[in-house]
Coordinates of C-alpha atoms in Angstrom, one line a residue:
M571 CA 8.4 13.9 -1.1
P572 CA 5.7 16.4 -2.1
L573 CA 2.8 14.0 -2.2
A574 CA -0.3 15.1 -0.4
S575 CA -3.1 12.7 -1.2
I576 CA -4.8 10.2 -3.4
D577 CA -6.3 13.0 -5.4
H578 CA -8.8 10.9 -7.3
V579 CA -9.8 7.4 -8.5
L580 CA -10.6 6.8 -12.2
V581 CA -13.3 4.4 -13.2
A582 CA -13.5 3.6 -17.0
V583 CA -17.1 3.2 -18.3
R584 CA -18.7 2.8 -21.6
D585 CA -22.1 4.5 -20.8
L586 CA -21.2 7.6 -18.9
E587 CA -24.8 8.8 -18.4
A588 CA -26.0 5.4 -17.1
V589 CA -23.0 4.9 -14.7
T590 CA -23.3 8.5 -13.4
A591 CA -26.9 7.7 -12.5
D592 CA -25.7 4.5 -10.8
Y593 CA -23.1 6.4 -8.8
E594 CA -25.7 8.9 -7.6
K595 CA -27.7 5.9 -6.4
L596 CA -24.6 4.2 -4.9
T597 CA -23.2 7.2 -3.1
G598 CA -26.5 8.8 -2.3
R599 CA -25.1 12.1 -3.7
S600 CA -25.6 14.2 -6.7
V601 CA -22.8 14.4 -9.3
S602 CA -20.4 17.3 -8.6
L603 CA -19.7 18.2 -12.2
T604 CA -19.5 16.8 -15.7
G605 CA -17.2 17.8 -18.5
S606 CA -14.9 16.8 -21.3
H607 CA -11.2 16.7 -22.2
P608 CA -10.9 17.7 -25.8
D609 CA -7.2 16.9 -26.0
Y610 CA -7.7 13.4 -24.6
G611 CA -10.9 12.5 -26.5
T612 CA -12.8 11.7 -23.2
A613 CA -15.8 12.9 -21.2
N614 CA -16.2 12.6 -17.4
A615 CA -18.4 12.9 -14.4
I616 CA -16.9 13.7 -11.0
F617 CA -18.2 12.8 -7.5
Q618 CA -16.2 15.0 -5.0
L619 CA -16.1 13.3 -1.6
E620 CA -14.5 14.5 1.7
N621 CA -11.0 13.1 1.0
T622 CA -10.9 12.4 -2.8
Y623 CA -13.1 12.3 -5.8
V624 CA -14.3 9.5 -8.1
E625 CA -14.0 10.3 -11.7
L626 CA -16.1 8.3 -14.2
I627 CA -14.5 8.6 -17.6
S628 CA -15.5 7.4 -21.0
P629 CA -14.0 7.6 -24.5
V630 CA -16.0 9.9 -26.8
G631 CA -13.5 10.9 -29.5
E632 CA -10.0 10.5 -30.6
G633 CA -7.0 11.0 -28.4
P634 CA -4.3 9.0 -26.5
F635 CA -6.4 8.5 -23.4
A636 CA -9.5 7.6 -25.4
D637 CA -7.4 4.8 -27.0
R638 CA -6.3 3.6 -23.6
L639 CA -9.8 3.6 -22.2
T640 CA -11.1 1.7 -25.3
A641 CA -8.5 -0.9 -25.0
F642 CA -9.2 -1.3 -21.2
L643 CA -13.0 -1.5 -21.8
D644 CA -12.6 -4.0 -24.6
A645 CA -10.3 -6.3 -22.4
R646 CA -12.1 -6.0 -19.0
G647 CA -15.3 -4.0 -19.3
D648 CA -16.2 -1.2 -16.9
G649 CA -13.9 -1.0 -13.9
L650 CA -11.2 0.7 -11.9
I651 CA -8.5 1.8 -14.3
G652 CA -6.1 4.0 -12.3
I653 CA -5.5 6.6 -9.6
A654 CA -4.0 10.1 -9.5
L655 CA -1.8 11.1 -6.6
G656 CA -2.1 14.7 -5.5
T657 CA 0.8 17.1 -5.2
E658 CA 1.1 20.8 -4.6
N659 CA 4.4 21.0 -6.6
A660 CA 4.5 18.9 -9.8
Q661 CA 7.9 20.1 -10.7
A662 CA 9.5 19.2 -7.4
L663 CA 7.7 15.8 -7.5
S664 CA 9.0 15.1 -11.0
E665 CA 12.5 15.8 -10.0
E666 CA 12.3 13.7 -6.8
W667 CA 10.8 10.8 -8.6
R668 CA 13.5 10.9 -11.2
A669 CA 16.2 11.0 -8.5
A670 CA 14.6 7.9 -7.0
G671 CA 14.9 6.0 -10.3
L672 CA 11.5 6.6 -11.9
H673 CA 11.2 7.8 -15.4
A674 CA 8.9 10.6 -14.5
S675 CA 7.8 13.2 -17.1
A676 CA 8.1 16.9 -16.8
P677 CA 4.8 18.5 -15.7
Q678 CA 2.3 18.3 -18.5
P679 CA -0.5 20.9 -18.7
G680 CA -4.1 19.7 -19.0
E681 CA -7.6 21.1 -18.9
G682 CA -11.2 20.0 -18.7
H683 CA -14.2 21.8 -20.2
A684 CA -17.7 22.0 -18.7
P685 CA -20.4 21.2 -21.3
D686 CA -22.3 24.4 -20.6
G687 CA -19.5 26.8 -21.2
P688 CA -17.7 29.3 -19.0
D689 CA -20.9 31.0 -17.7
G690 CA -22.8 27.8 -16.9
P691 CA -23.4 26.2 -13.5
N692 CA -20.5 23.7 -14.1
G693 CA -18.0 26.5 -14.2
G694 CA -16.1 26.6 -17.5
V695 CA -12.5 25.3 -17.7
R696 CA -10.5 23.5 -15.0
Q697 CA -6.7 23.4 -15.4
W698 CA -4.0 21.2 -13.9
R699 CA -0.5 19.8 -14.4
N700 CA 0.3 16.1 -14.5
V701 CA 3.4 14.0 -13.9
F702 CA 3.3 10.7 -15.7
V703 CA 5.4 7.6 -15.1
P704 CA 5.7 4.6 -17.5
E705 CA 3.6 1.6 -16.4
E706 CA 6.7 -0.6 -16.4
D707 CA 8.1 1.5 -13.6
V708 CA 5.0 1.0 -11.4
L709 CA 4.1 -2.6 -11.5
G710 CA 2.2 -2.3 -14.8
L711 CA -0.3 0.1 -13.2
F712 CA -1.8 3.3 -14.7
L713 CA -1.1 6.1 -12.2
F714 CA 0.1 9.6 -12.3
A715 CA 0.4 12.7 -10.2
I716 CA -1.7 15.9 -10.5
E717 CA -1.2 19.5 -9.3
H718 CA -4.5 21.4 -9.6
V719 CA -4.0 24.9 -11.0
S720 CA -7.7 25.8 -10.8
D721 CA -9.2 26.6 -7.4
A722 CA -10.7 23.7 -5.4
S723 CA -14.1 25.5 -5.7
T724 CA -14.3 24.2 -9.3
R725 CA -14.8 20.7 -7.8
P726 CA -17.8 21.2 -5.5
M727 CA -18.7 18.5 -2.9
A728 CA -21.2 16.0 -4.1
A729 CA -24.4 17.1 -2.3
P730 CA -26.4 14.5 -0.3
L731 CA -29.7 13.4 -1.8
G732 CA -31.0 12.2 1.5
P733 CA -29.9 11.8 5.2
E734 CA -26.2 12.4 5.4
A735 CA -25.5 9.4 7.6
A736 CA -26.8 7.0 4.9
T737 CA -24.6 8.4 2.2
L738 CA -21.0 7.4 1.2
H739 CA -18.9 10.4 2.3
A740 CA -15.3 9.3 1.7
V741 CA -13.1 6.6 0.2
D742 CA -11.5 4.3 2.8
H743 CA -9.2 2.3 0.6
V744 CA -8.3 1.2 -2.9
V745 CA -7.2 -2.4 -3.6
V746 CA -4.3 -3.4 -5.9
N747 CA -3.5 -7.0 -6.7
T748 CA 0.2 -7.8 -7.5
P749 CA 2.3 -11.0 -7.8
D750 CA 5.3 -9.3 -6.3
G751 CA 5.0 -7.7 -2.9
D752 CA 8.7 -6.8 -2.5
R753 CA 8.6 -4.8 -5.7
A754 CA 5.4 -3.1 -4.5
V755 CA 7.2 -2.0 -1.4
D756 CA 10.1 -0.7 -3.5
V757 CA 7.9 1.2 -5.9
F758 CA 5.3 2.7 -3.6
G759 CA 7.4 3.1 -0.5
T760 CA 11.0 3.7 -1.5
K761 CA 10.6 5.4 -4.9
M762 CA 7.3 7.1 -4.7
G763 CA 7.6 8.0 -1.0
I764 CA 4.2 6.7 0.2
R765 CA 4.2 5.6 3.9
L766 CA 4.1 1.9 4.4
A767 CA 1.9 1.6 7.5
L768 CA 1.6 -2.2 7.7
D769 CA 3.1 -5.2 6.0
R770 CA 1.8 -8.5 7.2
D771 CA 1.5 -12.1 6.1
A772 CA -2.1 -13.3 6.3
P773 CA -2.1 -17.1 5.6
Q774 CA -5.8 -17.3 6.7
W775 CA -6.6 -15.3 3.5
G776 CA -3.8 -16.7 1.4
A777 CA -2.1 -13.4 1.0
R778 CA 0.5 -10.9 2.0
M779 CA -1.1 -7.5 2.7
M780 CA 0.6 -4.2 2.5
F781 CA -1.1 -0.9 3.6
F782 CA 0.3 2.3 2.2
R783 CA -1.4 5.4 3.6
L784 CA -1.6 8.8 2.0
G785 CA -4.0 11.7 2.7
G786 CA -6.4 9.7 4.8
I787 CA -6.8 6.9 2.3
T788 CA -5.1 3.4 2.3
L789 CA -3.7 1.9 -0.9
E790 CA -4.1 -1.8 0.0
V791 CA -1.7 -3.9 -2.0
I792 CA -2.3 -7.6 -1.9
Q793 CA 0.1 -10.3 -3.0
R794 CA -2.1 -13.4 -3.3
Y795 CA -0.5 -16.7 -2.6
G796 CA -3.7 -18.5 -3.7
D797 CA -6.0 -20.8 -1.9
D798 CA -8.8 -23.3 -2.8
K799 CA -10.9 -20.5 -4.3
T800 CA -8.3 -18.1 -5.8
P801 CA -5.2 -19.2 -7.7
P802 CA -2.0 -17.2 -7.3
M803 CA -1.1 -14.6 -9.9
A804 CA 1.5 -15.5 -12.5
D805 CA 4.9 -14.2 -11.5
D806 CA 5.2 -12.1 -14.7
A807 CA 1.6 -10.8 -14.5
P808 CA 1.1 -7.0 -14.2
A809 CA -0.5 -5.6 -11.0
F810 CA -4.0 -4.3 -11.4
F811 CA -6.4 -2.1 -9.6
W812 CA -9.2 -4.3 -8.2
G813 CA -11.7 -2.7 -5.9
M814 CA -12.6 0.2 -3.6
A815 CA -14.2 0.7 -0.1
F816 CA -16.3 3.7 0.8
R817 CA -17.0 5.1 4.3
A818 CA -20.5 5.6 5.7
A819 CA -21.4 7.1 9.0
D820 CA -24.2 4.5 9.3
V821 CA -23.5 1.4 7.3
A822 CA -26.9 -0.1 8.1
A823 CA -28.7 3.0 6.9
A824 CA -26.6 3.1 3.8
R825 CA -27.3 -0.6 3.2
D826 CA -31.1 -0.1 3.6
R827 CA -31.1 2.9 1.3
L828 CA -29.3 1.0 -1.4
A829 CA -31.5 -2.1 -1.1
A830 CA -34.6 0.1 -1.3
A831 CA -33.2 1.7 -4.5
G832 CA -32.8 -1.8 -6.2
V833 CA -29.1 -2.2 -5.6
T834 CA -28.0 -5.8 -4.7
V835 CA -26.2 -5.4 -1.4
S836 CA -25.2 -7.9 1.4
E837 CA -26.4 -7.8 4.9
V838 CA -24.2 -5.8 7.4
R839 CA -21.5 -7.9 9.0
K840 CA -18.5 -7.4 11.3
G841 CA -15.5 -5.9 9.5
R842 CA -11.9 -7.4 9.6
K843 CA -10.8 -4.2 11.3
P844 CA -11.9 -4.2 14.9
G845 CA -14.7 -1.7 15.7
T846 CA -16.1 -1.7 12.1
V847 CA -19.0 -3.1 10.2
V848 CA -19.2 -3.6 6.4
A849 CA -21.6 -4.4 3.6
T850 CA -20.7 -5.6 0.1
V851 CA -22.3 -3.8 -3.0
K852 CA -22.8 -6.3 -5.8
D853 CA -23.9 -4.1 -8.7
H854 CA -24.5 -0.4 -9.8
S855 CA -20.8 0.3 -9.2
G856 CA -19.3 0.7 -12.6
G857 CA -17.8 -2.7 -12.5
V858 CA -15.8 -2.0 -9.4
P859 CA -16.0 -4.5 -6.5
T860 CA -17.3 -2.2 -3.8
L861 CA -17.4 -2.4 0.0
I862 CA -19.0 0.0 2.5
I863 CA -17.3 0.4 5.9
G864 CA -18.1 2.3 9.0
P865 CA -18.2 2.3 12.8
D866 CA -19.7 -0.7 14.6
P867 CA -22.6 0.7 16.8
E868 CA -22.1 -2.1 19.3
A869 CA -18.5 -1.3 19.8
E870 CA -19.3 2.4 20.2
A871 CA -22.0 1.5 22.8
N872 CA -19.4 -0.5 24.8
T873 CA -16.8 2.3 25.0

C-alpha cells in the first residue's frame, strides 16, 4: 500500500502560545512555523523533526475540527489526539483502503495559512490532500492520511537552540492503548498495510505489545491485561493515543538541559530495549506522557 510514514502527530492544546513555548523548551528547538486553518476553525504550531513533525493544534473559531478539539479538551485536557499517515498518492491509498474494507473518503483538499501572509517568513499557504476513515473503522481512533501538495521546504526543520546532541531530534514511537489486540492487528496490519514487526505477550508488564513500523517510527499498540497498579480496559472501550517517545543523541545531556530549564524530568536509566537509556519527562509536554530514548554510552563503549 502507498503509505510512506507517520507524517505527523497531533497534540490538542488550549493555550497554543504557552504550549509552543513549552515544546521549544522540551525539544530544545525553535518552532518551525505557525499558522491557521480557516476552514477548520483552528490554529497550529509545527515542530518539524528528522522523521516526522509534531503539530500543536488549538480551536480558535468555528469549524468541524474546532468542535472535535473542543470536545476532546473538555473531556481529557491537553493531550495526544491523533496521527496523520503520510502518502505520496492519496487517491491510490483511498482506493486500496476501500478494497481492504475501510470506509475511506475520497481525497479531500486542505490548506493552512501563515499568519504573516504570503510574503512573510512563514511562507504563505500550504496545501495538502487528506483521506479520512471513520473512527469506528479504526478502533475509535482519530487518524487520517495526508498527501502534501506543497513542497517540503514549507515545513523547515526546527532549528536547535543549543548543542544538537542535547536536543530531541526525532520521534521514536507513539503509544496506543486498546482493549482488543487482535482487532488492532487486523486494522493496522491487514487493512491499513502497516508492517507488524513484533507481537509479544509481556506478562511482566501485564500486557500484549504490538509494534507496527512505518517510516522509521514505531506505532506501539498495547493491550493491557491489568495488574496491581493498572486495571484492564473495558472490552467495549475505544482505543486511545497515550504517549510519545523522542530520540536524543545524548539522553543525559538532554535530561540536564531540561532540568536546568525547570522541567521535571527523571534521572537517566537503562531502557527496556538493549543498548538504550531513557528519561521520563513529567511536565511541559502538552499533556502527553513523554519519554526520551537514546544510545547507552556504556554499551557503545563495550562494542
